Short mmCIF file of C-alpha atoms in Angstrom, two decimals:
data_model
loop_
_atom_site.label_atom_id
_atom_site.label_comp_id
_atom_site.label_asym_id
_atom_site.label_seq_id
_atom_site.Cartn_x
_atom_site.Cartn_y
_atom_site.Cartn_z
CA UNK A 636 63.31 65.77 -1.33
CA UNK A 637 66.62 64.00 -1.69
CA UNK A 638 68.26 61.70 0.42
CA UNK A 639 71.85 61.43 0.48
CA UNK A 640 74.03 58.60 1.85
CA UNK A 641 77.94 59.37 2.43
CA UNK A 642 79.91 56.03 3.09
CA UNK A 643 82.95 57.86 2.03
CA UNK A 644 84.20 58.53 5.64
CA UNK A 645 83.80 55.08 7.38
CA UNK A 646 82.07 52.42 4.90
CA UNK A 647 78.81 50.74 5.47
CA UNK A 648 77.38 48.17 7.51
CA UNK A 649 73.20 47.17 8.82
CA UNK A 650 74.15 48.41 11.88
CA UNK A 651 75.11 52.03 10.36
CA UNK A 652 72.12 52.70 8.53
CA UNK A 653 69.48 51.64 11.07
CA UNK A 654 71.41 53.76 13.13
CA UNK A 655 71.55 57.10 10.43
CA UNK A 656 68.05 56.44 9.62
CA UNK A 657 66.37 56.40 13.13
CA UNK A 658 68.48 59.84 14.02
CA UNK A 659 66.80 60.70 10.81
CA UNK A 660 63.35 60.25 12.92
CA UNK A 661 62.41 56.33 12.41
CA UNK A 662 60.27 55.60 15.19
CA UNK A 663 63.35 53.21 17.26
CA UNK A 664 60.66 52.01 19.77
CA UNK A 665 58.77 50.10 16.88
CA UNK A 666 61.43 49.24 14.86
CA UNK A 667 63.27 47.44 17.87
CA UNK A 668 60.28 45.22 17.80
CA UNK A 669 59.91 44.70 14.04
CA UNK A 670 63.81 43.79 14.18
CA UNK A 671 63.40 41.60 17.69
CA UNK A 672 60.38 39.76 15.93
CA UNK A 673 61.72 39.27 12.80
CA UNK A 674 65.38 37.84 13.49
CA UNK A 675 63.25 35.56 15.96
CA UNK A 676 62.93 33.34 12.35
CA UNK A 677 67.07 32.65 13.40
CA UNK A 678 67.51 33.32 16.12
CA UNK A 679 67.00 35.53 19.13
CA UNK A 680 68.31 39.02 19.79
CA UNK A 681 68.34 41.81 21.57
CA UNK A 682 68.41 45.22 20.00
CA UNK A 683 69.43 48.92 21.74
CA UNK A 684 69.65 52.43 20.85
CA UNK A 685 72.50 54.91 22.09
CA UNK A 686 73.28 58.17 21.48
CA UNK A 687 77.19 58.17 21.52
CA UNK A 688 79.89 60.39 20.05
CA UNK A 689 82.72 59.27 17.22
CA UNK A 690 85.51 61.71 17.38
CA UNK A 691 83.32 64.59 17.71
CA UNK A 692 80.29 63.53 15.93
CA UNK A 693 77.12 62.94 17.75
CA UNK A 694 75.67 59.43 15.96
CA UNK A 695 73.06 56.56 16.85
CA UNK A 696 74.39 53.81 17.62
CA UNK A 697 72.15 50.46 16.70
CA UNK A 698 73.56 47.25 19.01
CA UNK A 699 72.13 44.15 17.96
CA UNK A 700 72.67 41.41 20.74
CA UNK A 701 72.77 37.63 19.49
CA UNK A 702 71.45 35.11 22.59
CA UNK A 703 70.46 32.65 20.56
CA UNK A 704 72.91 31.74 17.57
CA UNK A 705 72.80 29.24 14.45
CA UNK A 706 75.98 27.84 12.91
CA UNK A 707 74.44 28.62 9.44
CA UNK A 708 71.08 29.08 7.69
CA UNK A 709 70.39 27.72 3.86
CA UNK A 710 69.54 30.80 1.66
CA UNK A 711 66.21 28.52 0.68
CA UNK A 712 65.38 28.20 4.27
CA UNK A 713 65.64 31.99 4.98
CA UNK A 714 63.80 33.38 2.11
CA UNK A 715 60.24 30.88 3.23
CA UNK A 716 60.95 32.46 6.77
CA UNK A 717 60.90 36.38 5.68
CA UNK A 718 57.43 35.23 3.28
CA UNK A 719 56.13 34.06 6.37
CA UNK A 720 56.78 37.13 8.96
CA UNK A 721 53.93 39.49 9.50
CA UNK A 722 54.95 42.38 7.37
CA UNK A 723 53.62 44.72 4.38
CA UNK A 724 54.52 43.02 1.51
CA UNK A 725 56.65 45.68 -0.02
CA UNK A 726 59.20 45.20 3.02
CA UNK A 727 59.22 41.29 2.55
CA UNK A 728 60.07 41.84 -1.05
CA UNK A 729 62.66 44.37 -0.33
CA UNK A 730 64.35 42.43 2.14
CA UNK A 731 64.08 39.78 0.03
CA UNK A 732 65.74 41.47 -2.80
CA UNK A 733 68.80 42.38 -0.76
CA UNK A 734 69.54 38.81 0.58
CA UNK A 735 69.48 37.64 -3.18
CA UNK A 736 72.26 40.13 -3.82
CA UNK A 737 74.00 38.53 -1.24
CA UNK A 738 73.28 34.76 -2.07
CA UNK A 739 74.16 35.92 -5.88
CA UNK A 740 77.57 37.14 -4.81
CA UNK A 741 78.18 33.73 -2.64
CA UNK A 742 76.95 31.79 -5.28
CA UNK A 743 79.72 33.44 -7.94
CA UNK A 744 82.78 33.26 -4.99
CA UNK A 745 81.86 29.76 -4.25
CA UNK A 746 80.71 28.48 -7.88
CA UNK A 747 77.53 27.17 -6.04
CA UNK A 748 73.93 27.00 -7.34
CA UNK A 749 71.79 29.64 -4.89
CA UNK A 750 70.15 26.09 -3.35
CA UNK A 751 73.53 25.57 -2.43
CA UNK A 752 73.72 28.53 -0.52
CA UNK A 753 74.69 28.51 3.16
CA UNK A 754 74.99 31.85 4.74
CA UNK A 755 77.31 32.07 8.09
CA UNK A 756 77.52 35.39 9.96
CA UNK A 757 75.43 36.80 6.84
CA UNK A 758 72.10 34.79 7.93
CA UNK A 759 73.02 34.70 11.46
CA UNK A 760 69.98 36.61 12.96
CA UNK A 761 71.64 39.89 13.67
CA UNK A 762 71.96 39.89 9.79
CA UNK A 763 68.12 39.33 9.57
CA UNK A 764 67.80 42.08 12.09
CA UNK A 765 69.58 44.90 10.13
CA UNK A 766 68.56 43.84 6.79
CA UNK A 767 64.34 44.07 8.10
CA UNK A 768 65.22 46.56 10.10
CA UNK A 769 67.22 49.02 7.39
CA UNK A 770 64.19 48.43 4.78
CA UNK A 771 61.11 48.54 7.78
CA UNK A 772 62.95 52.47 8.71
CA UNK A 773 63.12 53.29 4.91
CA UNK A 774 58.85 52.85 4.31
CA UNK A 775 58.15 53.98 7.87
CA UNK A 776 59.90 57.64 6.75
CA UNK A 777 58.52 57.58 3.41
CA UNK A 778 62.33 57.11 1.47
CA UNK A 779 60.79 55.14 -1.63
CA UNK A 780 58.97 58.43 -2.40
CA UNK A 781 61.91 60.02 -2.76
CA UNK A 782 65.15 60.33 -4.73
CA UNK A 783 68.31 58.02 -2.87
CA UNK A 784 71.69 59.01 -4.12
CA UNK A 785 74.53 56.84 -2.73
CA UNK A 786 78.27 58.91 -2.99
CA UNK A 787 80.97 56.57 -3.42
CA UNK A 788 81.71 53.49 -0.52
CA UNK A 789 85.33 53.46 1.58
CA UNK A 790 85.89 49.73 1.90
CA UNK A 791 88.74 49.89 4.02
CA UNK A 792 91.89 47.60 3.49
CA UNK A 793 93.87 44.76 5.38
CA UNK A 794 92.78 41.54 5.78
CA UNK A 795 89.77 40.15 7.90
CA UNK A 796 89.00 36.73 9.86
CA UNK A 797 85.98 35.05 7.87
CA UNK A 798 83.86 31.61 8.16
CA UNK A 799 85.92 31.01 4.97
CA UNK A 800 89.43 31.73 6.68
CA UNK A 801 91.58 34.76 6.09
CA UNK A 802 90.58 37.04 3.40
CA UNK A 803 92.03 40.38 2.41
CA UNK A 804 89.75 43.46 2.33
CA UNK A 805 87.29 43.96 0.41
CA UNK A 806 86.14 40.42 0.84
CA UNK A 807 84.84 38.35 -2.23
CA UNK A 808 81.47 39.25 -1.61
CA UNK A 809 81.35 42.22 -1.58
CA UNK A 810 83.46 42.72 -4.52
CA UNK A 811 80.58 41.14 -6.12
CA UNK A 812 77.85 42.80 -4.61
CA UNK A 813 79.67 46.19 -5.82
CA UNK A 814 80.26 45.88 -9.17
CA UNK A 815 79.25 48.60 -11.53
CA UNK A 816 79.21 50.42 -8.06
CA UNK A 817 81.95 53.14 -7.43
CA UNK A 818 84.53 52.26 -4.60
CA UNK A 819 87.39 52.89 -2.77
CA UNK A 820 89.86 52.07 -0.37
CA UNK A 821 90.95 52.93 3.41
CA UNK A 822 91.21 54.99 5.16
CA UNK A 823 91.85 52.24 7.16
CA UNK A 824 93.31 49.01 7.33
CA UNK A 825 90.13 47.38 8.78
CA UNK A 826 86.62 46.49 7.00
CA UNK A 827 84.81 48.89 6.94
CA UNK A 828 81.92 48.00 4.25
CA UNK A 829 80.35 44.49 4.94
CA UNK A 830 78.43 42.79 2.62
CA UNK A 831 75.00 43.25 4.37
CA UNK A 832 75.45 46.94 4.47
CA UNK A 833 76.72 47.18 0.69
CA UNK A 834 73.43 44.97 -0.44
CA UNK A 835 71.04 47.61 1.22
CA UNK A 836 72.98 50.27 0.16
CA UNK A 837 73.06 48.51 -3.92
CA UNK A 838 69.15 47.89 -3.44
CA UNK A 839 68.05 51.17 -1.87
CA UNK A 840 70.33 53.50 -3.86
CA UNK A 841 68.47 54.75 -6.93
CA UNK A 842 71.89 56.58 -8.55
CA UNK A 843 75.29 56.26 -7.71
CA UNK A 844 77.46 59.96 -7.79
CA UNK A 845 81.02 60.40 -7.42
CA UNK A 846 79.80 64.38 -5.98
CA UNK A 847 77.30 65.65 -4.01
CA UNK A 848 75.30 67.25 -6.43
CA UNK A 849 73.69 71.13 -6.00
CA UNK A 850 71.54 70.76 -3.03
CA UNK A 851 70.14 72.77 -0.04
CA UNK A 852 70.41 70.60 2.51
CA UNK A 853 67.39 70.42 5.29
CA UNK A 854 68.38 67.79 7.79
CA UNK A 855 71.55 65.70 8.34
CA UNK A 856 71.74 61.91 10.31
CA UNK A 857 74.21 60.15 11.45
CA UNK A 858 75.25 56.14 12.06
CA UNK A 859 77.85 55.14 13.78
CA UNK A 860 80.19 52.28 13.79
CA UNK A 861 81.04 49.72 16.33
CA UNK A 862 84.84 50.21 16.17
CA UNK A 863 86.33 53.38 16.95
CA UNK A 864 89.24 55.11 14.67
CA UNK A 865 91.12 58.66 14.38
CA UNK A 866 88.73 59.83 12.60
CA UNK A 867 84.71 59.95 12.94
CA UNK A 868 83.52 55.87 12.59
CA UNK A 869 80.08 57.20 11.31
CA UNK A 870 77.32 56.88 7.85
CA UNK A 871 76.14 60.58 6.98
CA UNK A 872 72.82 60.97 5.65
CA UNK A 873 71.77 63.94 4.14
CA UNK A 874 67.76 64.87 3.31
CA UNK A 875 67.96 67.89 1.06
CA UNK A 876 65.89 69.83 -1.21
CA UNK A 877 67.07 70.26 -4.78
CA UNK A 878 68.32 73.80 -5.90
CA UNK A 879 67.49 72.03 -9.46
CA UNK A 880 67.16 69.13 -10.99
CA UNK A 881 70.16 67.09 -11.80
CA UNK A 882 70.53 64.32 -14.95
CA UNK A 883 73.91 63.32 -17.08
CA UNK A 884 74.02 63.79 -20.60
CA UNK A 885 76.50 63.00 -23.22
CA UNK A 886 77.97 66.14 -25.18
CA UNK A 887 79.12 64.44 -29.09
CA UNK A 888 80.83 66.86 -31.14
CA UNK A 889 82.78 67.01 -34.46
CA UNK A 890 84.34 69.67 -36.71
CA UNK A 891 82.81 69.64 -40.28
CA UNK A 892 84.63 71.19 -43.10
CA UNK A 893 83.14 69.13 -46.32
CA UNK A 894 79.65 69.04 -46.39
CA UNK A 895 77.12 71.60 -47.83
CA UNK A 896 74.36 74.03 -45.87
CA UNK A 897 71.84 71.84 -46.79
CA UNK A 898 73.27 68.35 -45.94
CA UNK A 899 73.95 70.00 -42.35
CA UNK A 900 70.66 71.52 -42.55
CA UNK A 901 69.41 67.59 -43.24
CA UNK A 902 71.98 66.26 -40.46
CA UNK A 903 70.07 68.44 -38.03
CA UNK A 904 66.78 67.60 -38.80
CA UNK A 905 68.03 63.57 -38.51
CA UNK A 906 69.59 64.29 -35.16
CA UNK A 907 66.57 65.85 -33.32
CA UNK A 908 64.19 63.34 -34.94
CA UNK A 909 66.48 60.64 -33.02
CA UNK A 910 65.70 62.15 -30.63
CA UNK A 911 68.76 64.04 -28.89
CA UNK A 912 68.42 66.91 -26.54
CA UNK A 913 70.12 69.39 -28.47
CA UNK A 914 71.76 70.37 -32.04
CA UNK A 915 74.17 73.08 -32.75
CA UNK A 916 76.02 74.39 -35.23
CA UNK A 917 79.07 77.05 -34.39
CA UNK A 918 81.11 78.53 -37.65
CA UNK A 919 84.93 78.15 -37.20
CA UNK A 920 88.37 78.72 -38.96
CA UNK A 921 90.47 74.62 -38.87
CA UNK A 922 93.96 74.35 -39.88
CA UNK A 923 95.01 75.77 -43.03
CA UNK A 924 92.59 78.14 -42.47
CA UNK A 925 89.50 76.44 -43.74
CA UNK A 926 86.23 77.54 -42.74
CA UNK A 927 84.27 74.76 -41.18
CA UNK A 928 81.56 74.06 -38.50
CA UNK A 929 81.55 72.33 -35.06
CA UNK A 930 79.11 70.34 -34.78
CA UNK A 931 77.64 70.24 -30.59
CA UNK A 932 74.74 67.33 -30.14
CA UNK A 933 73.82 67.24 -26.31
CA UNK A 934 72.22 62.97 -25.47
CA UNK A 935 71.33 60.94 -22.80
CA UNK A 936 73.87 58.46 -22.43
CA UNK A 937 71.75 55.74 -23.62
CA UNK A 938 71.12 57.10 -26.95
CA UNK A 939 75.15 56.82 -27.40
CA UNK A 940 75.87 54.00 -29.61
CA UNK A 941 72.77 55.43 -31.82
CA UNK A 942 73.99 58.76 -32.42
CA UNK A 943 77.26 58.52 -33.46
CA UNK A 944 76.60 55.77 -35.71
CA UNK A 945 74.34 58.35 -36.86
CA UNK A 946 77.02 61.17 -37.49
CA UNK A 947 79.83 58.99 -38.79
CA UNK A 948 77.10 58.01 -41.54
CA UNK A 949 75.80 60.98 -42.39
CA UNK A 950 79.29 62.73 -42.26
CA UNK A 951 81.98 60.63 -43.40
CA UNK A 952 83.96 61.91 -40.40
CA UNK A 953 87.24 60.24 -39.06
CA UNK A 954 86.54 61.04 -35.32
CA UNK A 955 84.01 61.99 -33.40
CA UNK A 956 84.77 63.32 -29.77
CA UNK A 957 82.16 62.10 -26.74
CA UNK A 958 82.50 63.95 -23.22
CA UNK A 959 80.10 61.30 -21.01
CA UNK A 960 78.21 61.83 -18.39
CA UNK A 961 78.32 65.45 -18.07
CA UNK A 962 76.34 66.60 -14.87
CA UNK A 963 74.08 69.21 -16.04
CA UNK A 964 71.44 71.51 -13.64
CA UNK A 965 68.20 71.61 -15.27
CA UNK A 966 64.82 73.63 -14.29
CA UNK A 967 61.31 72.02 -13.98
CA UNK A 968 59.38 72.19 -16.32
CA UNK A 969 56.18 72.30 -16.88
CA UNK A 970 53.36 72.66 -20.19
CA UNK A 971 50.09 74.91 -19.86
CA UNK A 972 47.77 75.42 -22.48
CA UNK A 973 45.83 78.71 -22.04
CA UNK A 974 42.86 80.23 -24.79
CA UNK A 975 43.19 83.55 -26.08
CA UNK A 976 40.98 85.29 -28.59
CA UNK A 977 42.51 87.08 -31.36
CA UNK A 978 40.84 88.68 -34.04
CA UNK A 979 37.46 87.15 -33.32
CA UNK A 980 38.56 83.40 -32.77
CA UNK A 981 40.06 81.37 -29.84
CA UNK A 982 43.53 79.82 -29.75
CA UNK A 983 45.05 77.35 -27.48
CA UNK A 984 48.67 78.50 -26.55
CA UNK A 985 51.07 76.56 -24.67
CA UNK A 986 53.21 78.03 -22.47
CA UNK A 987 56.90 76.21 -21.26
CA UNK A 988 56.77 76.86 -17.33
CA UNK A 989 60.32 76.83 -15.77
CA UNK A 990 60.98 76.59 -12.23
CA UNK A 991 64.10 76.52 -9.75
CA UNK A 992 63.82 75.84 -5.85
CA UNK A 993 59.97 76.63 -6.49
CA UNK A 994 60.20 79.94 -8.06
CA UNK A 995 59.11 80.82 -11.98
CA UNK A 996 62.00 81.93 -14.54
CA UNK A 997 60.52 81.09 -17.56
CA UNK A 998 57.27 81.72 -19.01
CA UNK A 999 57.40 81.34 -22.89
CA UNK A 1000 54.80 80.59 -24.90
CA UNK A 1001 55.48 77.53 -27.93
CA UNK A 1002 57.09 78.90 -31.13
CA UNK A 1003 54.53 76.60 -33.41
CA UNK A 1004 51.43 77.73 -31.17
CA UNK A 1005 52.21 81.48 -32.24
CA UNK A 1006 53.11 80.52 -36.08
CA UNK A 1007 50.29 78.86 -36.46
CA UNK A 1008 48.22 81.35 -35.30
CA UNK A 1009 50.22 84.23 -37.23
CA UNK A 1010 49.18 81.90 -40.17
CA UNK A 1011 45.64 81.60 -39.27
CA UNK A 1012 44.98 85.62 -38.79
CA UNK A 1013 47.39 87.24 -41.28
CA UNK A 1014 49.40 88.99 -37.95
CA UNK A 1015 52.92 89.36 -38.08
CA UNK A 1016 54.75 86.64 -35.36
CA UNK A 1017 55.87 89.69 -33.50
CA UNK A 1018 52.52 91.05 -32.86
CA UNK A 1019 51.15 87.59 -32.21
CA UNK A 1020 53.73 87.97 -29.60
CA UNK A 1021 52.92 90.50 -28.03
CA UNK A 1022 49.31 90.06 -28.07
CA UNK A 1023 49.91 86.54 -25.97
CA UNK A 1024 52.46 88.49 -23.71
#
């Protein structure tokens, strides 16, 4: 499965994902007590469910009552309260990790050391409440078992009243808590992504796509917002099942019009034992009509740097052209070794499974499994062939 979580429409806050994930079936009976009991460290609140409707769109609204507030909590002081709630260890650390996002962003706005750190309305226990509460409804549905893609956050735009004074939108903080994280902003002038819900959405998030990539969805949620626009104040999530799997790769290519067969014949032996996905090697007529070759490699992003270092050394070439982070559907995959017995002996043949949405495509057996065994016998490949098929 694959979750998906949309802040496009209306940003993010705590509040908003509680709310998607308990209309995605978190039990909201328990987790109003895990968030009562644990923002009890700060504070005291009182926490509600309601179904209510945004412009159309039936969401969960999560209310989180303060009746007990604290001008400001030192970010030292709140992480030896979380270690000491009664909770599974990999929610403490969780939590923990999202209120050192926060603290880390502070810390760079303010140019304080993190034992500096004071947090206002961001360690105010309705900020304890969401952030226990988001991560305690992730485990109890089983999210860090599966695949959490974030789409791209609406911050909003304006300017907003802070503990800090008047700040324009996006605030500092969350500036810093999103970088390297795709953003944009409106559609109002109003925040609409506060730091709390960015840092759960940076820690739970495990990729970031500008697209919803090819999915069949199963089962959407929805969160909504406290403040109500012309247009639906709500967090989408979407669980899904993959139609296939999904990964970016870098496609490299050059045109090639002064080296011999044999030095591209040694180019693509260097390229695929550095270990790129894919080599080709397309004849072509260049300007002045010279006969050449395109060269096509197909890399994960992070071999990069390596591989066209690689080709401008091996090639002499002037340019190189690299298309990144090409979305590209791939099947599963999967290796089985099955024995056969051929002329009076057993071989081990492996077999490259492929699979989309559960269903076989590919069956092929290993082109070195059958020349090695055409070797071994005397056989012609083709009638090793056959004999496996």
């Amino acid at each position: 499965m694959t979750i998906i979580i949309d802040p496009q429409g209306s940003g993010i806050s705590g509040n908003m994902i509680i709310g998607a994930l308990v209309d995605l079936g978190a039990d909201e009976i328990k987790l109003r007590e895990v968030m009562e009991k644990s923002a009890g460290i700060i504070g005291e609140v009182n926490v509600s469910f309601d179904k209510v409707n945004k412009n159309g769109i039936n969401a969960m609204y999560c209310h989180v009552e303060m009746l007990d507030k604290k001008s400001h909590v030192l970010y030292n002081e709140l992480v030896d309260a979380i270690n000491n709630l009664n909770l599974d260890a990999n929610i403490k650390k969780t939590s923990l990790n999202i209120f050192k996002r926060i603290a880390i962003a502070e810390s760079k706005v303010h140019g304080k050391s993190l034992d500096e750190i004071h947090f206002h309305e961001v360690g105010a226990s309705d900020a304890v409440a969401d952030v226990i509460g988001s991560v305690w409804a992730y485990y109890s549905l089983n999210l860090d078992k599966e695949k959490i893609i974030g789409l791209p956050i609406s911050v909003g735009g304006g300017q907003v009243k802070t503990a800090h004074g008047i700040l324009p939108v996006p605030v500092p903080a969350v500036l810093e808590i999103l970088k390297g994280i795709p953003f944009k902003g409106g559609p109002v002038s109003s925040e609409i992504a506060t730091p709390t819900g960015c840092a759960i959405y940076a820690e739970l998030c495990d990729e970031i796509k500008e697209f919803i990539p090819l999915i069949q969805s199963d089962k959407l949620a929805y969160g909504a917002g406290s403040k109500d626009f012309d247009h639906p104040n709500v967090l989408r999530v979407i669980q899904s099942e993959n139609i296939n799997e999904n990964d970016q790769i870098d496609v490299i290519e050059t045109n090639l019009d002064h080296l011999t067969g044999e030095e591209i014949g040694y180019l693509f032996d260097k390229l695929l034992d550095a270990g790129v996905s894919d080599v080709s090697i397309t004849p072509i007529i260049m300007k002045k009509n010279r006969q050449g070759s395109l060269l096509k490699v197909i890399s994960r992003k992070e071999k990069r740097d390596e591989i066209v270092n690689l080709i401008f050394k091996e090639t002499g070439s002037l340019g190189i052209r690299i298309a990144p982070n090409i979305h590209r559907g791939i099947a599963k995959r999967e290796f089985i070794k099955k024995s056969f017995k051929i002329e009076n002996k057993e071989y081990e043949v492996t077999f490259k499974i492929g699979y989309v949405n559960g269903k076989i495509i590919s069956n092929r057996p290993e082109y070195e499994d059958l020349k090695r065994i055409a070797l071994d016998t005397g056989l012609s490949l083709r009638e090793v062939r056959e004999m496996i098929r």
